[in-house]
Amino acid sequence: MKKYIFLIIIFNFLWAEHQFTNTLIHEDSPYLQQHAHNPVNWYPWGEEAFAKAKEENKLIFLSIGYSTCHWCHVMEEESFESEEVAALLNRDYVPIKVDREALPQIDKKYQQLFKFLNGRSGGWPLSVFLTSDQKPFYVTTYIPKEEGYGSRGMMNLLPYYADLSRQEPEKIMKLATAYEKIAKKGSSEQSQTVKFDQKIIEKILKEMEDHFDAQNGGFGKRPKFPEASKIALLLDIYRINGNQKALTMARETLVKMAQSGLYDQIDGGFFRYTTDRRWQIPHFEKMLYTNAELIPLYVQLYLVDPQPLFFKVVNETIGEMDRHLMQKGLYYSASDADSGGEEGGYFIYDYRNVMKELKERGFNETKIKKALAYLGIEEDGNLDGDFSHIHITSDQPPAEIDQIKSRLKTLRSSRTFPFVDRKIITAWNAMMVKAFFSAGRIEKRYIKEGEGRMKQLLALMSKEETLYHQVLFGKKPEQEGLLEDYAFMVDALIEAYQVTHKERYLHLAQSFAMKALSLFYCQGRWYLSSDGIGVIADTDDKYYTSPLSVMLSGLTSLAVLTEDLKLSEIVNKSLESYGAILANSPAEAPKFMTVFLRQEIGDIVIKSNSENLSKAEAKIVNIDYPFVLTKVQDSENYLACKLNSCFAESKALDELIKKIEVEKAMIGTKPAMKWK
């Protein structure tokens, strides 16, 4: 009897804590777990939900987001925690939740549709209305509960489409048919052969200049994203022809970002994007991929222009990822924007509280005011309300700024750090591993750390030649790898080989590349997954670099490093399949454009024994040729080779470099101007 009383007490306690529980309670995804106690009867993506929709002839409401997404939280609070909205969803729909980090191919399918319909990228949360047989007929992003923000609102849309489905189902089918036609038209192959000349580079630069913010750096107005691949392309163009505008746009953007509110001036690391054009006010989530893709750019700048700012950004960003996202050599996916129920609560400061604290610590009031002005901490705040988010306001830091920043760091450490999504995603970890090897070019200790991170990642997320996509920390991975996992892993392994010249990294890169070709490349087309969903890979670099473009870049490197002409042919066919974007809007696919330039201009591989390559590292980095790789070969001499032949050999590296620079002149470009 006592046993049953105890169970009743426990049940009542749990019921009091969570009035509602749905099927997401059985899912590992932290994002799905966040919605497990909504009054909405959510289902995960899968056959159970689809069968229910067909059996009950109900529409499907698909909501795609991720655990650290601010506007996903807003929509949950407004609508998915509302019993009014839940009643409508549960009555007339089969509601499905998707974690876009766990199922990026599903997310991409509907993000592509949104872009085809609207001519611009979507975002999260993504909201999709589908028929009972999964045909989309309305797709949008955030929807408020009531009418507003240009939307009719959930309380209006849900009954509207439900009534339409019951009373005039042919209208729903008409909408679905129209969407299907748009999707087919948008995803149709746009083959076109594009030849390299200066005009295509001029076209890219003109497109970028048209969107470049000369005052603040970056591209576009608001919201403003870092767009790492676009900056990388500008640096490549500068190396190709010495175009000063390309260098200025890249450099100014990286400097402005590093001094702005996009960058955490206290702990280091970049937030995902800012809501304003001056890079001051971010949504405060920190994504692993954002930081991993930016680190190599600051390394590249530092190698040719060793400014302390660039070195500082590299070290601080790695430090922040290690501090808050790393566990046993593996990296979680992201940290949330919200803390203590307030967006940015962990990161922002109140002027009066800071002034009081610093005075109590013995700082002079005049010096405090100068420091706070430098850090952008204002009396009236620079966010909604009295709080300020730190950004650097001048080039002249006050004398005691380091001590004051240290105190601000201590103040922050007493707060609760935002929620961290503990998923280990192979692709994003591979990006971070690559960042370590890249950083090893300016700080040797990072090479050893990179090797350790690579070992941990491969041990958990690979078995023989097969990769897994993601897993919750502490569990065993089961989800098969996607194109992005293979692409970024190959990319990281090639970087590892370039830095260490250990043959095992090159062999692994070859192995995973061959596996990717067997899984995702079919009849000249690339797919995001091998699960039959059939989502064609695209060249969109908006949020992080296109997996397709990264895979083609890896194949380009492997072709020249292993002298494999077949790989080069696959890259050329792929470039032709997507050729229309190169001809019409090359700046929309910067990484894809970089692959095209590499194929047209030709990579050069410098070969010699490992000791020679190690001694020559500093000179090789500054060779006046845009695309240079290195490979160990048993030779006392240095050789310079392209894909199908070696064109120069010398005992002296300086002599070889002169011949490489002559080779550059032969592609019709002037020598690059020296970095300033």
XYZ file of C-alpha atoms in Angstrom:
676
model
C 0.000 0.000 0.000
C 2.802 2.382 0.938
C 4.415 1.657 -2.444
C 1.280 2.763 -4.328
C 0.877 5.901 -2.206
C 4.501 6.778 -2.991
C 3.896 6.300 -6.741
C 0.784 8.475 -6.599
C 2.760 11.233 -4.852
C 5.494 11.054 -7.500
C 2.904 11.092 -10.318
C 1.130 14.089 -8.826
C 4.451 15.906 -8.425
C 5.395 15.311 -12.050
C 1.916 16.283 -13.223
C 2.107 19.522 -11.261
C 5.490 20.286 -12.792
C 4.415 19.453 -16.353
C 0.732 19.689 -17.130
C 1.282 18.498 -20.702
C 3.523 15.891 -22.279
C 3.663 14.807 -25.929
C 5.597 12.213 -27.962
C 8.688 14.413 -28.209
C 9.501 13.316 -24.670
C 11.068 10.190 -26.207
C 13.425 12.141 -28.508
C 17.093 12.903 -27.818
C 17.177 16.258 -29.605
C 17.437 19.135 -27.091
C 15.213 21.224 -29.386
C 12.484 18.597 -29.480
C 12.824 18.146 -25.712
C 12.160 21.876 -25.297
C 8.719 21.282 -26.852
C 7.936 18.002 -25.113
C 5.689 19.712 -22.560
C 3.807 22.034 -24.894
C 0.029 21.533 -24.990
C 0.519 20.913 -28.722
C 0.498 17.199 -29.545
C 3.797 17.320 -31.399
C 5.229 14.407 -33.363
C 8.788 14.003 -34.594
C 9.363 13.751 -38.351
C 8.562 10.181 -39.334
C 6.094 7.578 -40.509
C 3.919 7.664 -37.386
C 3.000 11.299 -38.009
C 2.529 10.820 -41.760
C 0.315 7.760 -41.252
C -1.818 9.650 -38.740
C -2.303 12.532 -41.169
C -3.430 10.175 -43.932
C -5.629 8.032 -41.707
C -7.412 11.044 -40.187
C -7.252 13.120 -43.393
C -5.636 16.019 -41.535
C -3.340 18.765 -42.704
C 0.225 18.800 -41.395
C 1.750 21.778 -39.630
C 5.545 21.501 -39.793
C 7.668 23.703 -37.544
C 11.451 23.710 -38.067
C 13.888 25.367 -35.685
C 16.767 24.731 -33.308
C 17.316 24.906 -29.584
C 19.305 28.155 -29.400
C 17.112 30.143 -31.827
C 15.674 33.299 -30.244
C 12.620 33.668 -32.495
C 11.873 29.967 -32.098
C 11.595 30.635 -28.373
C 9.346 33.627 -29.042
C 6.986 31.593 -31.212
C 6.907 28.820 -28.642
C 6.026 31.217 -25.837
C 3.379 33.021 -27.865
C 1.775 30.111 -29.699
C 2.979 26.647 -28.789
C 2.528 27.189 -25.052
C -0.919 28.683 -25.717
C -3.795 26.288 -25.081
C -5.880 28.267 -27.594
C -3.396 27.670 -30.405
C -2.802 24.086 -29.261
C -6.534 23.346 -29.434
C -6.628 24.428 -33.087
C -3.483 22.502 -33.993
C -4.525 19.337 -32.196
C -8.037 19.373 -33.650
C -7.272 20.046 -37.306
C -3.602 19.218 -37.874
C -0.866 16.724 -37.229
C 1.840 19.001 -35.760
C 5.443 17.965 -36.525
C 8.624 19.393 -35.001
C 12.003 19.183 -36.745
C 15.394 20.080 -35.335
C 17.140 21.643 -38.338
C 20.550 20.697 -36.914
C 19.597 17.027 -36.701
C 17.783 16.923 -40.063
C 19.346 19.678 -42.188
C 18.184 17.972 -45.392
C 14.531 18.412 -44.353
C 15.177 22.012 -43.406
C 16.984 22.684 -46.696
C 14.094 21.208 -48.699
C 11.666 23.793 -47.361
C 14.182 26.628 -47.085
C 14.825 26.164 -50.807
C 11.092 26.349 -51.446
C 10.846 29.546 -49.412
C 13.683 31.051 -51.443
C 12.154 30.002 -54.764
C 8.904 31.683 -53.717
C 10.305 34.856 -52.167
C 13.634 35.423 -53.913
C 15.444 35.620 -50.562
C 16.637 33.337 -47.797
C 14.237 32.291 -45.088
C 15.309 31.514 -41.543
C 14.010 30.044 -38.319
C 11.494 29.167 -37.164
C 10.322 27.922 -40.547
C 6.593 27.183 -40.678
C 5.180 24.911 -43.384
C 1.569 23.902 -44.042
C 1.256 20.584 -45.899
C -1.513 18.348 -47.151
C -2.056 14.948 -45.565
C 0.255 13.452 -48.211
C 3.046 15.951 -47.420
C 2.560 18.410 -50.270
C 3.402 21.960 -49.120
C 0.905 24.699 -49.894
C 2.078 27.540 -47.637
C 5.556 28.242 -46.251
C 6.703 31.137 -44.105
C 8.964 31.820 -41.135
C 7.901 33.220 -37.741
C 4.133 33.561 -37.305
C 2.784 35.631 -34.378
C -0.157 34.333 -32.410
C -2.365 37.222 -33.441
C -2.278 39.242 -36.636
C 0.905 41.321 -36.949
C 4.389 41.532 -38.464
C 2.778 41.268 -41.899
C 1.192 37.900 -41.027
C -2.388 36.907 -40.353
C -1.337 35.122 -37.173
C -1.755 31.553 -35.961
C -5.248 32.147 -34.566
C -6.319 33.196 -38.052
C -4.260 30.941 -40.317
C -4.953 27.642 -38.558
C -8.776 27.731 -38.800
C -8.626 29.365 -42.250
C -6.688 26.522 -43.877
C -8.522 23.849 -41.884
C -11.914 25.184 -43.055
C -10.630 25.523 -46.617
C -9.425 21.921 -46.553
C -12.809 20.657 -45.403
C -15.053 22.886 -47.495
C -13.022 23.522 -50.655
C -10.218 20.934 -50.767
C -9.615 21.627 -54.445
C -8.268 25.080 -53.496
C -5.708 23.522 -51.176
C -4.670 21.140 -53.952
C -4.416 24.051 -56.377
C -2.057 25.823 -53.983
C -0.023 22.630 -53.518
C 0.236 22.132 -57.285
C 1.440 25.702 -57.741
C 4.077 25.188 -55.042
C 5.173 21.940 -56.681
C 5.677 23.688 -60.018
C 7.709 26.451 -58.375
C 9.877 23.881 -56.576
C 10.535 21.956 -59.810
C 11.371 25.110 -61.710
C 13.678 26.358 -58.954
C 15.552 23.083 -58.565
C 15.873 22.316 -62.262
C 19.420 21.989 -63.507
C 20.776 25.162 -65.034
C 23.726 23.837 -66.973
C 25.980 26.389 -68.550
C 29.633 26.403 -69.510
C 31.461 29.426 -68.139
C 34.987 30.370 -69.207
C 37.429 32.261 -67.040
C 38.404 35.830 -67.897
C 38.774 39.083 -66.023
C 35.161 40.016 -66.752
C 33.793 37.356 -64.422
C 35.970 38.663 -61.584
C 34.842 42.199 -62.391
C 31.229 40.995 -62.239
C 31.761 39.432 -58.806
C 33.405 42.553 -57.437
C 30.662 44.773 -58.865
C 28.000 42.615 -57.178
C 29.865 42.713 -53.868
C 30.539 46.454 -54.084
C 26.852 47.097 -54.684
C 26.054 45.435 -51.347
C 29.184 46.434 -49.421
C 28.695 48.718 -46.416
C 31.676 51.042 -46.802
C 31.071 52.674 -43.430
C 30.615 49.560 -41.292
C 31.991 46.675 -43.320
C 29.976 43.638 -44.267
C 27.289 43.254 -46.885
C 23.706 44.453 -46.926
C 21.878 46.454 -44.305
C 20.071 44.387 -41.684
C 20.130 41.757 -40.409
C 23.845 41.384 -41.087
C 25.689 38.047 -41.147
C 29.478 37.482 -41.242
C 29.356 35.532 -44.560
C 32.788 33.946 -44.192
C 32.920 32.435 -47.695
C 32.306 35.840 -49.282
C 35.263 37.327 -47.393
C 37.416 34.338 -48.361
C 36.577 34.860 -52.037
C 37.610 38.506 -51.830
C 40.983 37.485 -50.397
C 41.394 34.953 -53.214
C 40.592 37.590 -55.834
C 43.189 39.882 -54.308
C 45.777 37.148 -54.641
C 44.741 36.541 -58.248
C 45.019 40.087 -59.556
C 45.983 42.426 -56.718
C 42.618 44.207 -56.733
C 42.803 46.684 -53.865
C 39.001 46.968 -53.572
C 38.762 43.240 -52.871
C 41.354 43.511 -50.107
C 39.699 46.596 -48.628
C 36.250 44.993 -48.477
C 37.624 41.833 -46.830
C 39.942 43.548 -44.392
C 37.523 46.294 -43.353
C 34.785 43.744 -42.737
C 36.993 41.566 -40.534
C 38.311 44.559 -38.575
C 34.863 46.063 -38.039
C 33.408 42.732 -36.939
C 36.231 42.201 -34.453
C 35.636 45.609 -32.871
C 31.862 45.436 -32.866
C 29.029 43.965 -30.869
C 29.048 40.936 -33.161
C 32.202 39.925 -31.292
C 32.073 39.237 -27.572
C 34.590 41.816 -26.336
C 34.828 40.201 -22.889
C 35.002 36.433 -23.502
C 35.745 36.293 -27.218
C 33.857 34.524 -29.984
C 31.287 35.767 -32.488
C 27.526 35.867 -32.206
C 25.530 34.568 -35.170
C 24.411 37.905 -36.629
C 23.350 41.421 -35.720
C 19.982 43.077 -36.163
C 21.539 46.404 -37.196
C 23.939 47.408 -39.979
C 26.633 48.710 -37.579
C 27.259 45.237 -36.098
C 26.278 46.522 -32.632
C 23.191 44.599 -31.515
C 23.306 40.821 -32.006
C 20.949 38.014 -31.348
C 23.189 36.541 -28.727
C 23.436 32.885 -29.723
C 26.939 31.632 -30.459
C 27.054 28.967 -33.145
C 30.024 26.629 -33.430
C 30.001 26.922 -37.219
C 30.098 30.743 -37.231
C 33.233 30.807 -35.115
C 34.903 27.844 -36.791
C 34.567 29.426 -40.244
C 35.834 32.847 -39.164
C 39.001 31.692 -37.382
C 40.896 30.718 -40.595
C 40.139 34.129 -42.132
C 41.779 35.950 -39.231
C 44.694 33.511 -39.456
C 45.074 34.349 -43.145
C 45.065 38.075 -42.437
C 47.581 37.680 -39.635
C 49.993 35.699 -41.820
C 50.276 38.539 -44.322
C 49.614 41.441 -41.949
C 50.572 40.454 -38.378
C 48.378 42.886 -36.462
C 47.746 42.064 -32.770
C 43.975 42.348 -33.293
C 43.894 39.364 -35.669
C 46.029 37.204 -33.375
C 43.837 38.175 -30.420
C 40.632 37.208 -32.232
C 42.013 33.779 -33.149
C 43.156 32.993 -29.601
C 40.084 34.387 -27.858
C 37.642 32.687 -30.191
C 39.278 29.288 -29.758
C 39.383 29.922 -26.007
C 35.672 30.707 -25.876
C 34.708 27.636 -27.908
C 36.845 25.492 -25.590
C 35.450 27.098 -22.456
C 31.729 26.839 -23.149
C 31.176 24.391 -26.030
C 33.948 21.788 -25.671
C 33.737 18.527 -23.748
C 36.460 15.877 -23.965
C 37.785 17.213 -27.250
C 34.369 17.402 -28.936
C 32.209 20.471 -29.508
C 28.564 21.142 -28.802
C 26.554 22.870 -31.510
C 25.645 26.229 -29.939
C 24.772 28.337 -26.918
C 21.461 30.146 -26.565
C 20.715 33.846 -26.924
C 18.594 33.979 -23.773
C 19.711 33.794 -20.166
C 17.610 34.219 -17.060
C 14.549 34.804 -19.210
C 16.142 37.765 -20.984
C 17.726 37.907 -24.411
C 21.438 38.548 -23.969
C 21.063 38.578 -20.189
C 24.474 36.975 -19.660
C 26.319 39.454 -21.896
C 24.865 42.917 -21.212
C 25.677 45.546 -18.584
C 23.931 48.306 -16.663
C 25.981 51.533 -16.558
C 25.099 52.401 -12.952
C 25.848 48.930 -11.613
C 29.178 48.790 -13.428
C 30.135 52.285 -12.227
C 29.306 51.340 -8.629
C 31.217 48.049 -8.816
C 34.350 49.604 -10.329
C 34.382 52.452 -7.824
C 34.211 49.931 -4.996
C 37.216 48.178 -6.546
C 39.234 51.394 -6.331
C 39.097 52.602 -9.934
C 39.161 56.354 -10.531
C 35.757 57.723 -11.670
C 37.215 59.701 -14.571
C 39.088 56.644 -15.818
C 35.970 54.516 -15.420
C 33.946 56.918 -17.579
C 36.602 56.879 -20.290
C 36.710 53.071 -20.227
C 32.927 52.713 -20.362
C 32.736 55.203 -23.230
C 35.384 53.171 -25.070
C 33.362 49.982 -24.470
C 30.061 51.561 -25.507
C 28.436 51.092 -22.086
C 26.066 54.071 -22.011
C 24.064 55.705 -19.218
C 20.843 55.335 -21.207
C 21.787 51.951 -22.626
C 22.089 50.937 -26.273
C 19.519 48.138 -26.159
C 15.845 48.295 -25.293
C 15.893 49.675 -21.754
C 18.891 50.682 -19.636
C 21.290 47.906 -20.590
C 24.250 48.149 -22.946
C 26.027 45.611 -25.112
C 29.762 46.174 -25.449
C 31.357 47.309 -28.691
C 34.602 49.214 -29.260
C 34.014 52.884 -30.038
C 37.538 54.182 -30.778
C 41.053 53.122 -31.761
C 42.589 54.448 -28.523
C 41.942 52.169 -25.532
C 42.278 53.774 -22.073
C 45.332 52.811 -20.049
C 43.442 50.612 -17.558
C 41.130 48.929 -20.047
C 42.529 45.422 -19.477
C 41.951 45.613 -15.719
C 38.438 46.966 -16.219
C 37.585 44.296 -18.787
C 38.883 41.685 -16.364
C 36.491 43.009 -13.727
C 33.598 42.950 -16.195
C 34.482 39.337 -16.935
C 34.311 38.547 -13.229
C 30.911 40.261 -12.964
C 29.642 38.188 -15.864
C 30.917 34.920 -14.408
C 28.479 35.223 -11.501
C 25.572 35.007 -13.955
C 24.016 31.863 -15.373
C 25.517 30.990 -18.754
C 22.896 30.407 -21.463
C 21.586 26.974 -22.360
C 24.001 24.902 -24.465
C 22.776 22.401 -27.049
C 24.852 19.293 -26.341
C 24.592 17.777 -29.813
C 27.851 16.725 -31.429
C 27.494 17.457 -35.155
C 30.211 15.927 -37.323
C 30.241 18.679 -39.961
C 30.506 21.502 -37.446
C 33.158 19.711 -35.394
C 35.146 19.158 -38.577
C 34.965 22.910 -39.252
C 36.378 23.548 -35.791
C 39.115 20.946 -36.256
C 40.111 22.676 -39.487
C 40.213 25.972 -37.575
C 42.731 24.443 -35.149
C 45.033 23.293 -37.933
C 44.709 26.675 -39.607
C 45.527 28.445 -36.332
C 48.540 26.140 -36.033
C 50.177 28.178 -38.784
C 50.562 31.082 -36.348
C 50.605 29.234 -33.006
C 52.171 25.777 -33.177
C 50.459 24.404 -30.067
C 47.161 24.403 -31.944
C 48.442 21.706 -34.310
C 48.769 19.191 -31.484
C 45.372 20.212 -30.140
C 43.885 19.880 -33.620
C 45.236 16.356 -33.922
C 43.688 15.477 -30.588
C 40.319 16.931 -31.609
C 40.465 15.045 -34.921
C 41.222 11.777 -33.146
C 38.264 12.234 -30.783
C 35.903 13.136 -33.607
C 36.870 10.176 -35.766
C 36.692 7.794 -32.809
C 33.107 8.793 -32.022
C 31.599 9.684 -35.393
C 33.196 7.289 -37.885
C 33.388 3.574 -38.440
C 35.753 2.426 -41.169
C 34.804 4.618 -44.174
C 31.382 5.629 -42.811
C 30.508 8.832 -40.956
C 27.590 9.564 -38.651
C 25.827 12.926 -38.642
C 25.078 13.843 -35.026
C 24.625 12.480 -31.556
C 23.759 13.805 -28.126
C 26.872 13.920 -25.966
C 27.297 10.688 -24.030
C 25.244 8.562 -26.436
C 26.136 6.297 -29.352
C 25.640 7.792 -32.833
C 23.165 6.057 -35.137
C 22.120 8.652 -37.737
C 23.937 8.178 -41.039
C 26.226 10.931 -42.234
C 25.074 13.577 -44.716
C 26.903 15.304 -47.546
C 27.899 18.096 -45.162
C 29.592 15.675 -42.774
C 31.744 14.129 -45.501
C 32.461 17.499 -47.144
C 33.688 19.256 -44.027
C 35.552 16.185 -42.802
C 37.450 15.939 -46.105
C 38.166 19.659 -45.877
C 39.539 19.322 -42.330
C 41.673 16.305 -43.238
C 43.232 18.122 -46.188
C 44.081 21.063 -43.926
C 45.531 18.609 -41.399
C 47.727 17.140 -44.133
C 48.858 20.579 -45.299
C 49.993 21.491 -41.784
C 51.444 18.161 -40.609
C 52.221 16.290 -43.865
C 51.142 13.063 -42.189
C 50.068 10.659 -44.910
C 47.230 9.162 -42.888
C 45.253 12.405 -43.149
C 45.521 12.442 -46.932
C 44.518 8.775 -47.147
C 41.505 9.358 -44.899
C 40.450 12.346 -46.981
C 40.585 10.175 -50.121
C 38.597 7.428 -48.420
C 35.795 9.712 -47.229
C 35.670 11.496 -50.586
C 35.169 8.194 -52.422
C 32.445 7.229 -49.948
C 30.722 10.583 -50.487
C 30.762 10.081 -54.258
C 29.093 6.695 -53.847
C 26.429 8.060 -51.493
C 25.538 11.520 -52.776
C 26.608 11.828 -56.417
C 24.271 10.298 -58.962
C 24.036 10.955 -62.692
C 25.772 14.294 -62.426
C 23.720 15.581 -59.485
C 24.640 15.958 -55.823
C 22.184 15.199 -53.013
C 22.284 16.249 -49.368
C 21.485 12.793 -48.013
C 21.271 9.168 -49.079
C 17.926 8.509 -47.375
C 15.795 8.865 -50.511
C 14.383 12.273 -49.597
C 16.024 13.577 -52.762
C 17.019 17.093 -51.728
C 19.442 18.411 -54.339
C 22.488 20.158 -52.896
C 22.707 23.866 -53.644
C 25.427 26.531 -53.577
C 23.917 28.796 -50.899
C 26.540 30.065 -48.412
C 24.203 32.351 -46.439
C 24.481 30.744 -42.993
C 27.490 28.531 -43.414
C 29.377 27.435 -46.488
C 27.521 25.197 -48.929
C 28.419 21.522 -48.329
C 28.361 20.995 -52.101
C 30.946 23.726 -52.662
C 33.116 22.433 -49.808
C 33.004 18.910 -51.245
C 33.972 20.185 -54.707
C 36.809 22.147 -53.126
C 38.006 18.984 -51.396
C 37.843 17.012 -54.630
C 39.811 19.763 -56.378
C 42.546 19.496 -53.759
C 42.577 15.709 -53.850
C 42.735 15.685 -57.644
C 45.945 17.689 -57.731
C 47.478 16.123 -54.606
C 46.890 12.552 -55.844
C 47.061 13.285 -59.591
C 43.548 11.904 -60.078
C 42.135 13.301 -63.332
C 38.765 11.607 -62.766
C 38.129 13.715 -59.654
C 38.869 16.861 -61.617
C 36.407 15.763 -64.310
C 33.674 15.300 -61.679
C 34.329 18.819 -60.380
C 34.154 20.270 -63.891
C 30.879 18.470 -64.618
C 29.447 19.757 -61.341
C 30.529 23.305 -62.144
C 28.809 23.054 -65.505
C 25.622 21.677 -63.915
C 25.341 24.792 -61.783
C 26.935 27.076 -64.373
C 24.014 29.494 -64.609
C 24.702 30.896 -61.154
C 28.324 31.568 -62.134
C 27.159 33.422 -65.227
C 24.277 35.326 -63.648
C 24.936 35.849 -59.926
C 28.430 34.616 -58.984
C 28.565 36.576 -55.719
C 25.585 34.561 -54.432
C 27.752 31.434 -54.366
C 31.218 32.619 -53.271
C 32.695 29.239 -52.324
C 31.407 27.700 -55.543
C 33.024 30.613 -57.388
C 36.322 29.897 -55.635
C 36.190 26.283 -56.849
C 35.591 27.547 -60.387
C 38.592 29.878 -60.162
C 40.797 27.064 -58.848
C 39.776 24.791 -61.701
C 40.317 27.477 -64.329
C 43.563 28.936 -62.990
C 44.952 25.687 -61.642
C 46.289 24.766 -58.215
C 50.038 24.432 -57.854
C 51.527 21.752 -55.602
C 55.010 22.281 -54.200
C 56.649 18.916 -53.576
C 59.739 18.052 -51.576
C 60.753 16.076 -48.523
C 59.063 16.901 -45.243
C 62.116 18.651 -43.800
C 62.348 20.999 -46.775
C 58.635 21.785 -46.680
C 58.788 22.485 -42.963
C 61.699 24.916 -43.375
C 59.984 26.613 -46.333
C 56.599 27.089 -44.649
C 56.844 30.861 -44.126
C 57.938 31.539 -47.701
C 55.333 29.239 -49.217
C 52.532 31.073 -47.419
C 53.538 34.332 -49.118
C 54.019 33.002 -52.657
C 52.477 35.356 -55.196
C 50.135 32.742 -56.642
C 46.547 32.339 -55.478
C 46.183 28.576 -54.960
C 49.173 26.690 -53.542
C 49.254 23.288 -51.830
C 52.174 21.205 -50.563
C 52.909 17.489 -50.706
C 55.677 15.345 -49.291
C 57.820 13.596 -51.900
C 61.130 11.837 -51.454
C 63.270 14.487 -53.118
C 66.009 16.871 -52.036
C 64.781 19.358 -54.642
C 61.635 21.443 -54.758
C 59.149 20.719 -57.542
C 56.213 22.829 -58.718
C 53.407 20.797 -60.281
C 49.939 21.253 -61.692
C 47.320 18.541 -62.101
C 48.918 16.628 -64.951
C 52.579 17.681 -64.955
C 55.436 19.323 -63.075
C 56.741 22.492 -64.716
C 59.650 23.539 -62.489
C 62.345 22.009 -60.270
C 65.096 23.588 -58.214
C 67.325 23.001 -55.211
C 66.625 26.574 -54.125
C 63.073 27.473 -53.117
C 63.539 31.116 -54.151
C 64.294 29.995 -57.716
C 61.179 27.823 -57.738
C 59.065 30.690 -56.467
C 60.233 32.897 -59.339
C 59.095 30.235 -61.809
C 55.715 29.970 -60.045
C 55.229 33.726 -60.324
C 56.008 33.496 -64.042
C 53.307 30.822 -64.237
C 50.910 33.284 -62.651
C 51.675 35.882 -65.299
C 50.696 33.347 -67.942
C 47.088 33.261 -66.704
C 46.729 36.881 -67.752
C 46.789 38.556 -64.364
C 49.148 41.150 -63.012
C 51.242 40.320 -59.932
C 49.430 40.989 -56.673
C 50.364 44.170 -54.843
C 52.022 43.635 -51.488
C 49.799 43.524 -48.426
C 49.793 46.639 -46.326
